[in-house]
Amino acid sequence: MRIFSGNSNRQLALAIAQSLDQRLGEMTCSRFPDGEIKVQIHDDVRGADVFIIQSTHTNEFLMETLIIADAMKRASAARITCVLPYYGYARQDRKHDGRVPITAKLVANLFTTAGIDRVLAVDLHAIQIQGFFDIQMDHLSALPVLVDYLKQDDLENPVVLSPDTGSIKVADKTAKLLGANLAIIDKRRTGDSQTEVANVIGEVKNCDVVIMDDMISTAGSMVNAIVTARERGARRVIPVTSHPILCGSAYERLSAVNLDELVVSDTIPLKRRFADLPITVLSVAPLLGEAIHRIHTNRSVSSLII
Ligand code: R5P
């Protein structure tokens, strides 16, 4: 087994390697003067079972993934597994309008073209994206890690609030794991990063409200949900997400709502400017380490899937 990391989430890759008593493979992933990506693998990978750990939350990191995989293939790796703590471009997963692409499928095709043999992903934006890959795919969730943490807190009248109808499934799963009720915000999008709340289905008054979304991008949806829950009399509000993309106005928006705590996983590293916000980061490294071990030894990963 050989574990390699691109530049997207080296800290998580190191933690995964450590959990497996492995070292990260030696590789240079730098840039040519014009910005093109330059990769050279320094370890011998001929005949090896290679795992590339890389979140694809930017175009650069997606391109790095493809180029690293190509280098592995040309260096005669026996099998290349791409471990995707976060799979980007997943939100465009159907033609919701005329003349738009399906990027979730396009990127899956690019992975295959680059020589990737199998994928291990965490919390895909929509579970059916599994079927967009014509290669073997294992799909895990950060939810057990997030829920175990929430269970340590004595939540009173816990309710899991879905910030929009698209996140109902993940919120419902969280509610079931927590033994909590479910509430839903009927969110209306007014622009790419602008949303407004239309309605709330379910009761949040005097409840400890866990707001669960698969990702926080510009934080518009999450902040709307936080404000709504408070306005409707929530006792405490705990926003939770698997993927803290945190881009655009996320910092300003989250700073403005005076958070008690935001709970995230480490599928995407936090940018330095978020250090002064009360963010709890929980690691998916043990989960991914265990899955990698089972894939390498040809053992079932079913018990890790919720
Ligand atoms: C929507 O489909 C997703 O589950 C998230 O709610 C959304 O992508 C979050 O985006 P933002 O943080 O920009 O509102």
Tab-separated table of C-alpha atoms and ligand atoms in Angstrom:
chain	number	residue	atom	x	y	z
A	1	MET	CA	0.000	0.000	0.000
A	2	ARG	CA	1.202	3.516	-0.799
A	3	ILE	CA	-0.569	6.680	0.344
A	4	PHE	CA	-0.060	9.983	-1.457
A	5	SER	CA	-1.459	13.444	-0.887
A	6	GLY	CA	-1.939	16.390	-3.214
A	7	ASN	CA	-1.955	19.901	-1.777
A	8	SER	CA	-5.654	20.111	-0.917
A	9	ASN	CA	-5.683	18.599	2.572
A	10	ARG	CA	-2.256	17.419	3.620
A	11	GLN	CA	-3.107	17.538	7.302
A	12	LEU	CA	-5.930	15.023	6.864
A	13	ALA	CA	-3.748	12.859	4.609
A	14	LEU	CA	-1.024	12.791	7.271
A	15	ALA	CA	-3.563	11.826	9.942
A	16	ILE	CA	-4.899	9.020	7.726
A	17	ALA	CA	-1.398	7.739	7.005
A	18	GLN	CA	-0.598	7.863	10.715
A	19	SER	CA	-3.739	5.884	11.564
A	20	LEU	CA	-2.459	3.185	9.202
A	21	ASP	CA	1.127	3.257	10.477
A	22	GLN	CA	2.222	4.383	7.047
A	23	ARG	CA	4.200	7.348	5.818
A	24	LEU	CA	2.977	9.590	3.020
A	25	GLY	CA	4.587	8.719	-0.307
A	26	GLU	CA	7.288	11.047	-1.609
A	27	MET	CA	5.991	13.202	-4.422
A	28	THR	CA	6.508	16.736	-5.704
A	29	CYS	CA	3.343	18.519	-6.717
A	30	SER	CA	4.423	22.032	-7.623
A	31	ARG	CA	3.863	24.553	-10.416
A	32	PHE	CA	5.643	25.467	-13.637
A	33	PRO	CA	6.346	29.212	-14.025
A	34	ASP	CA	3.131	29.670	-16.017
A	35	GLY	CA	1.055	28.011	-13.293
A	36	GLU	CA	0.674	24.568	-14.878
A	37	ILE	CA	0.842	21.696	-12.404
A	38	LYS	CA	4.085	19.754	-12.189
A	39	VAL	CA	4.057	16.314	-10.573
A	40	GLN	CA	6.864	13.883	-9.927
A	41	ILE	CA	6.568	10.743	-7.826
A	42	HIS	CA	9.783	9.927	-5.989
A	43	ASP	CA	8.744	6.522	-4.576
A	44	ASP	CA	8.621	3.359	-6.659
A	45	VAL	CA	4.917	2.545	-7.158
A	46	ARG	CA	5.260	-0.261	-9.736
A	47	GLY	CA	2.703	-2.918	-8.809
A	48	ALA	CA	1.568	-0.958	-5.740
A	49	ASP	CA	-1.940	-0.440	-4.343
A	50	VAL	CA	-1.973	3.363	-4.450
A	51	PHE	CA	-4.332	5.676	-2.526
A	52	ILE	CA	-4.397	9.362	-3.501
A	53	ILE	CA	-5.998	11.540	-0.825
A	54	GLN	CA	-7.353	14.750	-2.237
A	55	SER	CA	-10.416	16.970	-1.761
A	56	THR	CA	-11.453	18.688	-4.977
A	57	HIS	CA	-12.918	21.943	-3.669
A	58	THR	CA	-11.004	24.096	-6.187
A	59	ASN	CA	-10.207	23.749	-9.887
A	60	GLU	CA	-6.498	23.557	-9.001
A	61	PHE	CA	-7.035	20.601	-6.671
A	62	LEU	CA	-9.206	18.808	-9.200
A	63	MET	CA	-6.515	19.233	-11.842
A	64	GLU	CA	-3.835	18.081	-9.377
A	65	THR	CA	-5.849	14.904	-8.740
A	66	LEU	CA	-6.058	14.063	-12.440
A	67	ILE	CA	-2.378	14.750	-13.047
A	68	ILE	CA	-1.242	12.764	-10.004
A	69	ALA	CA	-3.393	9.826	-11.148
A	70	ASP	CA	-1.882	10.020	-14.640
A	71	ALA	CA	1.621	9.961	-13.152
A	72	MET	CA	0.705	6.920	-11.021
A	73	LYS	CA	-0.732	5.076	-13.998
A	74	ARG	CA	2.351	5.776	-16.123
A	75	ALA	CA	4.539	4.643	-13.202
A	76	SER	CA	2.770	1.245	-13.338
A	77	ALA	CA	0.774	1.365	-10.100
A	78	ALA	CA	-1.318	-1.817	-9.898
A	79	ARG	CA	-4.435	-0.051	-8.639
A	80	ILE	CA	-5.220	3.618	-8.074
A	81	THR	CA	-7.879	4.558	-5.524
A	82	CYS	CA	-8.829	8.190	-5.226
A	83	VAL	CA	-9.887	9.052	-1.683
A	84	LEU	CA	-12.169	12.075	-1.932
A	85	PRO	CA	-12.999	13.560	1.458
A	86	TYR	CA	-14.880	16.168	-0.615
A	87	TYR	CA	-16.016	15.699	-4.200
A	88	GLY	CA	-16.453	19.072	-5.917
A	89	TYR	CA	-18.642	19.969	-8.899
A	90	ALA	CA	-21.302	17.694	-7.417
A	91	ARG	CA	-24.021	20.338	-7.147
A	92	GLN	CA	-24.605	20.336	-10.895
A	93	ASP	CA	-25.934	16.796	-10.955
A	94	ARG	CA	-28.855	17.130	-13.386
A	95	LYS	CA	-30.181	19.405	-16.112
A	96	HIS	CA	-32.361	21.618	-13.936
A	97	ASP	CA	-32.540	24.149	-16.761
A	98	GLY	CA	-31.940	24.303	-20.493
A	99	ARG	CA	-28.356	24.369	-21.815
A	100	VAL	CA	-26.560	23.568	-18.534
A	101	PRO	CA	-23.907	20.871	-17.938
A	102	ILE	CA	-23.930	17.887	-15.572
A	103	THR	CA	-20.535	18.483	-14.007
A	104	ALA	CA	-20.888	15.704	-11.417
A	105	LYS	CA	-20.858	13.205	-14.309
A	106	LEU	CA	-18.227	15.057	-16.358
A	107	VAL	CA	-15.756	15.016	-13.457
A	108	ALA	CA	-16.492	11.336	-12.750
A	109	ASN	CA	-15.620	10.619	-16.396
A	110	LEU	CA	-12.394	12.622	-16.080
A	111	PHE	CA	-11.349	10.471	-13.119
A	112	THR	CA	-11.744	7.314	-15.178
A	113	THR	CA	-9.853	8.845	-18.111
A	114	ALA	CA	-6.987	9.767	-15.785
A	115	GLY	CA	-6.625	6.101	-14.806
A	116	ILE	CA	-8.342	6.052	-11.409
A	117	ASP	CA	-9.630	2.526	-10.709
A	118	ARG	CA	-11.826	3.166	-7.715
A	119	VAL	CA	-13.109	5.953	-5.529
A	120	LEU	CA	-13.717	6.309	-1.798
A	121	ALA	CA	-15.861	9.390	-1.186
A	122	VAL	CA	-17.373	11.119	1.827
A	123	ASP	CA	-20.861	12.646	1.860
A	124	LEU	CA	-21.475	13.217	-1.824
A	125	HIS	CA	-23.865	16.110	-2.378
A	126	ALA	CA	-26.427	13.608	-3.681
A	127	ILE	CA	-26.104	9.904	-2.965
A	128	GLN	CA	-27.042	8.943	-6.537
A	129	ILE	CA	-23.789	10.508	-7.799
A	130	GLN	CA	-22.300	7.119	-6.881
A	131	GLY	CA	-23.853	5.887	-10.118
A	132	PHE	CA	-22.057	8.541	-12.168
A	133	PHE	CA	-18.812	6.631	-11.664
A	134	ASP	CA	-18.346	3.661	-13.965
A	135	ILE	CA	-15.694	2.344	-11.575
A	136	GLN	CA	-15.941	0.870	-8.080
A	137	MET	CA	-17.067	3.387	-5.518
A	138	ASP	CA	-17.402	3.285	-1.747
A	139	HIS	CA	-19.391	6.066	-0.146
A	140	LEU	CA	-18.963	6.904	3.525
A	141	SER	CA	-20.459	9.577	5.719
A	142	ALA	CA	-18.943	11.853	8.339
A	143	LEU	CA	-22.275	11.689	10.194
A	144	PRO	CA	-21.250	9.014	12.737
A	145	VAL	CA	-18.285	11.196	13.729
A	146	LEU	CA	-20.435	14.346	13.976
A	147	VAL	CA	-23.305	12.601	15.769
A	148	ASP	CA	-21.007	10.902	18.317
A	149	TYR	CA	-19.769	14.367	19.248
A	150	LEU	CA	-23.297	15.828	19.498
A	151	LYS	CA	-24.386	12.907	21.682
A	152	GLN	CA	-21.827	13.927	24.317
A	153	ASP	CA	-23.782	17.163	24.714
A	154	ASP	CA	-26.963	16.818	26.769
A	155	LEU	CA	-29.287	18.229	24.128
A	156	GLU	CA	-32.706	19.303	25.427
A	157	ASN	CA	-35.679	18.635	23.140
A	158	PRO	CA	-33.321	18.047	20.233
A	159	VAL	CA	-34.535	18.903	16.760
A	160	VAL	CA	-32.531	18.592	13.551
A	161	LEU	CA	-33.338	21.424	11.182
A	162	SER	CA	-32.744	21.054	7.464
A	163	PRO	CA	-31.838	24.474	6.006
A	164	ASP	CA	-33.544	23.612	2.713
A	165	THR	CA	-35.516	20.826	1.102
A	166	GLY	CA	-32.366	19.537	-0.668
A	167	SER	CA	-30.759	18.668	2.662
A	168	ILE	CA	-33.731	16.769	4.094
A	169	LYS	CA	-32.110	13.355	3.640
A	170	VAL	CA	-28.934	14.196	5.533
A	171	ALA	CA	-30.919	16.049	8.230
A	172	ASP	CA	-33.333	13.139	8.569
A	173	LYS	CA	-30.460	10.670	8.916
A	174	THR	CA	-28.902	12.894	11.579
A	175	ALA	CA	-32.243	13.139	13.401
A	176	LYS	CA	-32.627	9.354	13.412
A	177	LEU	CA	-29.079	8.817	14.694
A	178	LEU	CA	-29.636	11.427	17.425
A	179	GLY	CA	-33.150	10.282	18.287
A	180	ALA	CA	-34.369	13.823	17.509
A	181	ASN	CA	-37.305	15.317	15.648
A	182	LEU	CA	-36.944	16.816	12.183
A	183	ALA	CA	-37.842	20.320	11.003
A	184	ILE	CA	-37.412	21.762	7.520
A	185	ILE	CA	-36.899	25.229	6.092
A	186	ASP	CA	-38.513	25.856	2.747
A	187	LYS	CA	-35.654	27.980	1.375
A	188	ARG	CA	-36.028	30.039	-1.773
A	189	ARG	CA	-32.809	30.879	-3.641
A	190	THR	CA	-32.746	34.449	-4.970
A	191	GLY	CA	-29.247	34.304	-6.508
A	192	ASP	CA	-26.091	32.131	-6.548
A	193	SER	CA	-25.218	33.220	-3.008
A	194	GLN	CA	-28.474	34.836	-1.887
A	195	THR	CA	-31.289	32.964	-0.181
A	196	GLU	CA	-34.370	33.900	1.765
A	197	VAL	CA	-36.462	31.793	4.107
A	198	ALA	CA	-40.034	31.155	3.037
A	199	ASN	CA	-41.443	28.809	5.653
A	200	VAL	CA	-40.560	26.413	8.480
A	201	ILE	CA	-42.154	22.995	8.707
A	202	GLY	CA	-41.964	21.564	12.228
A	203	GLU	CA	-41.424	22.950	15.731
A	204	VAL	CA	-38.171	24.507	16.971
A	205	LYS	CA	-39.480	26.586	19.906
A	206	ASN	CA	-37.670	25.812	23.205
A	207	CYS	CA	-35.643	23.137	21.427
A	208	ASP	CA	-31.917	22.605	21.020
A	209	VAL	CA	-31.700	22.890	17.255
A	210	VAL	CA	-28.981	21.112	15.287
A	211	ILE	CA	-28.879	22.622	11.798
A	212	MET	CA	-27.452	20.031	9.453
A	213	ASP	CA	-26.257	20.686	5.901
A	214	ASP	CA	-23.837	18.646	3.822
A	215	MET	CA	-21.762	21.743	3.055
A	216	ILE	CA	-21.416	25.376	4.010
A	217	SER	CA	-20.240	27.405	1.049
A	218	THR	CA	-20.961	31.155	1.352
A	219	ALA	CA	-22.936	30.401	4.552
A	220	GLY	CA	-26.060	32.110	3.196
A	221	SER	CA	-28.245	29.037	3.759
A	222	MET	CA	-26.777	28.253	7.176
A	223	VAL	CA	-27.016	31.813	8.464
A	224	ASN	CA	-30.626	32.081	7.251
A	225	ALA	CA	-31.380	28.893	9.149
A	226	ILE	CA	-29.606	30.090	12.320
A	227	VAL	CA	-31.520	33.396	12.293
A	228	THR	CA	-34.807	31.645	11.557
A	229	ALA	CA	-34.362	29.112	14.364
A	230	ARG	CA	-33.562	31.884	16.841
A	231	GLU	CA	-36.501	34.020	15.681
A	232	ARG	CA	-38.781	31.044	16.206
A	233	GLY	CA	-37.643	30.595	19.798
A	234	ALA	CA	-34.936	27.906	19.635
A	235	ARG	CA	-33.235	27.411	23.004
A	236	ARG	CA	-29.821	26.749	21.462
A	237	VAL	CA	-28.659	26.547	17.859
A	238	ILE	CA	-25.793	24.281	16.757
A	239	PRO	CA	-24.882	24.468	13.064
A	240	VAL	CA	-23.185	21.310	11.771
A	241	THR	CA	-21.703	20.358	8.412
A	242	SER	CA	-19.544	17.692	6.811
A	243	HIS	CA	-17.845	20.021	4.312
A	244	PRO	CA	-16.727	23.489	5.484
A	245	ILE	CA	-16.016	25.031	2.071
A	246	LEU	CA	-16.398	28.496	3.620
A	247	CYS	CA	-15.853	30.824	0.694
A	248	GLY	CA	-17.116	34.238	-0.443
A	249	SER	CA	-18.854	36.077	2.394
A	250	ALA	CA	-18.868	33.070	4.751
A	251	TYR	CA	-16.566	34.674	7.313
A	252	GLU	CA	-18.548	37.933	7.485
A	253	ARG	CA	-21.879	36.107	7.616
A	254	LEU	CA	-20.849	33.655	10.332
A	255	SER	CA	-19.147	36.402	12.374
A	256	ALA	CA	-22.328	38.477	12.269
A	257	VAL	CA	-24.527	35.843	13.945
A	258	ASN	CA	-22.480	35.424	17.102
A	259	LEU	CA	-22.109	31.646	17.006
A	260	ASP	CA	-21.922	29.540	20.157
A	261	GLU	CA	-20.325	26.732	18.189
A	262	LEU	CA	-20.068	25.510	14.605
A	263	VAL	CA	-19.267	21.806	14.237
A	264	VAL	CA	-17.486	20.648	11.063
A	265	SER	CA	-15.420	17.727	9.847
A	266	ASP	CA	-11.927	18.044	8.403
A	267	THR	CA	-12.768	16.972	4.835
A	268	ILE	CA	-11.718	20.502	3.817
A	269	PRO	CA	-9.086	22.397	5.835
A	270	LEU	CA	-10.245	25.635	7.457
A	271	LYS	CA	-8.767	28.831	6.111
A	272	ARG	CA	-6.668	30.735	8.640
A	273	ARG	CA	-9.080	33.661	8.913
A	274	PHE	CA	-11.714	31.396	10.497
A	275	ALA	CA	-9.427	30.726	13.487
A	276	ASP	CA	-11.178	33.318	15.661
A	277	LEU	CA	-14.627	31.731	15.226
A	278	PRO	CA	-15.792	29.004	17.664
A	279	ILE	CA	-15.427	26.122	15.231
A	280	THR	CA	-15.030	22.534	16.430
A	281	VAL	CA	-13.253	20.371	13.851
A	282	LEU	CA	-13.794	16.600	14.052
A	283	SER	CA	-11.548	14.300	12.070
A	284	VAL	CA	-12.678	11.693	9.575
A	285	ALA	CA	-9.112	10.309	9.464
A	286	PRO	CA	-9.820	7.180	11.577
A	287	LEU	CA	-12.900	6.393	9.452
A	288	LEU	CA	-11.041	6.801	6.156
A	289	GLY	CA	-7.987	4.977	7.517
A	290	GLU	CA	-10.162	1.986	8.431
A	291	ALA	CA	-11.866	2.026	5.010
A	292	ILE	CA	-8.509	2.180	3.203
A	293	HIS	CA	-7.236	-0.730	5.287
A	294	ARG	CA	-10.310	-2.802	4.416
A	295	ILE	CA	-10.134	-1.941	0.711
A	296	HIS	CA	-6.442	-2.857	0.631
A	297	THR	CA	-7.015	-6.169	2.390
A	298	ASN	CA	-10.135	-6.919	0.337
A	299	ARG	CA	-12.449	-6.824	3.334
A	300	SER	CA	-15.969	-5.511	3.495
A	301	VAL	CA	-16.526	-1.829	4.196
A	302	SER	CA	-20.290	-2.287	4.633
A	303	SER	CA	-20.201	-1.896	8.388
A	304	LEU	CA	-18.684	1.586	7.943
A	305	ILE	CA	-21.580	2.710	5.759
A	306	ILE	CA	-24.632	4.201	7.456
B	1	R5P	C1	-27.433	23.098	-1.290
B	1	R5P	O1	-27.896	22.369	-2.123
B	1	R5P	C2	-26.397	22.662	-0.305
B	1	R5P	O2	-26.824	21.576	0.467
B	1	R5P	C3	-26.022	23.805	0.592
B	1	R5P	O3	-27.182	24.203	1.308
B	1	R5P	C4	-25.541	24.987	-0.173
B	1	R5P	O4	-24.650	24.604	-1.187
B	1	R5P	C5	-24.849	25.930	0.766
B	1	R5P	O5	-24.467	27.043	0.038
B	1	R5P	P1	-24.318	28.442	0.760
B	1	R5P	O6	-23.485	28.195	1.989
B	1	R5P	O7	-23.606	29.299	-0.266
B	1	R5P	O8	-25.688	28.927	1.068
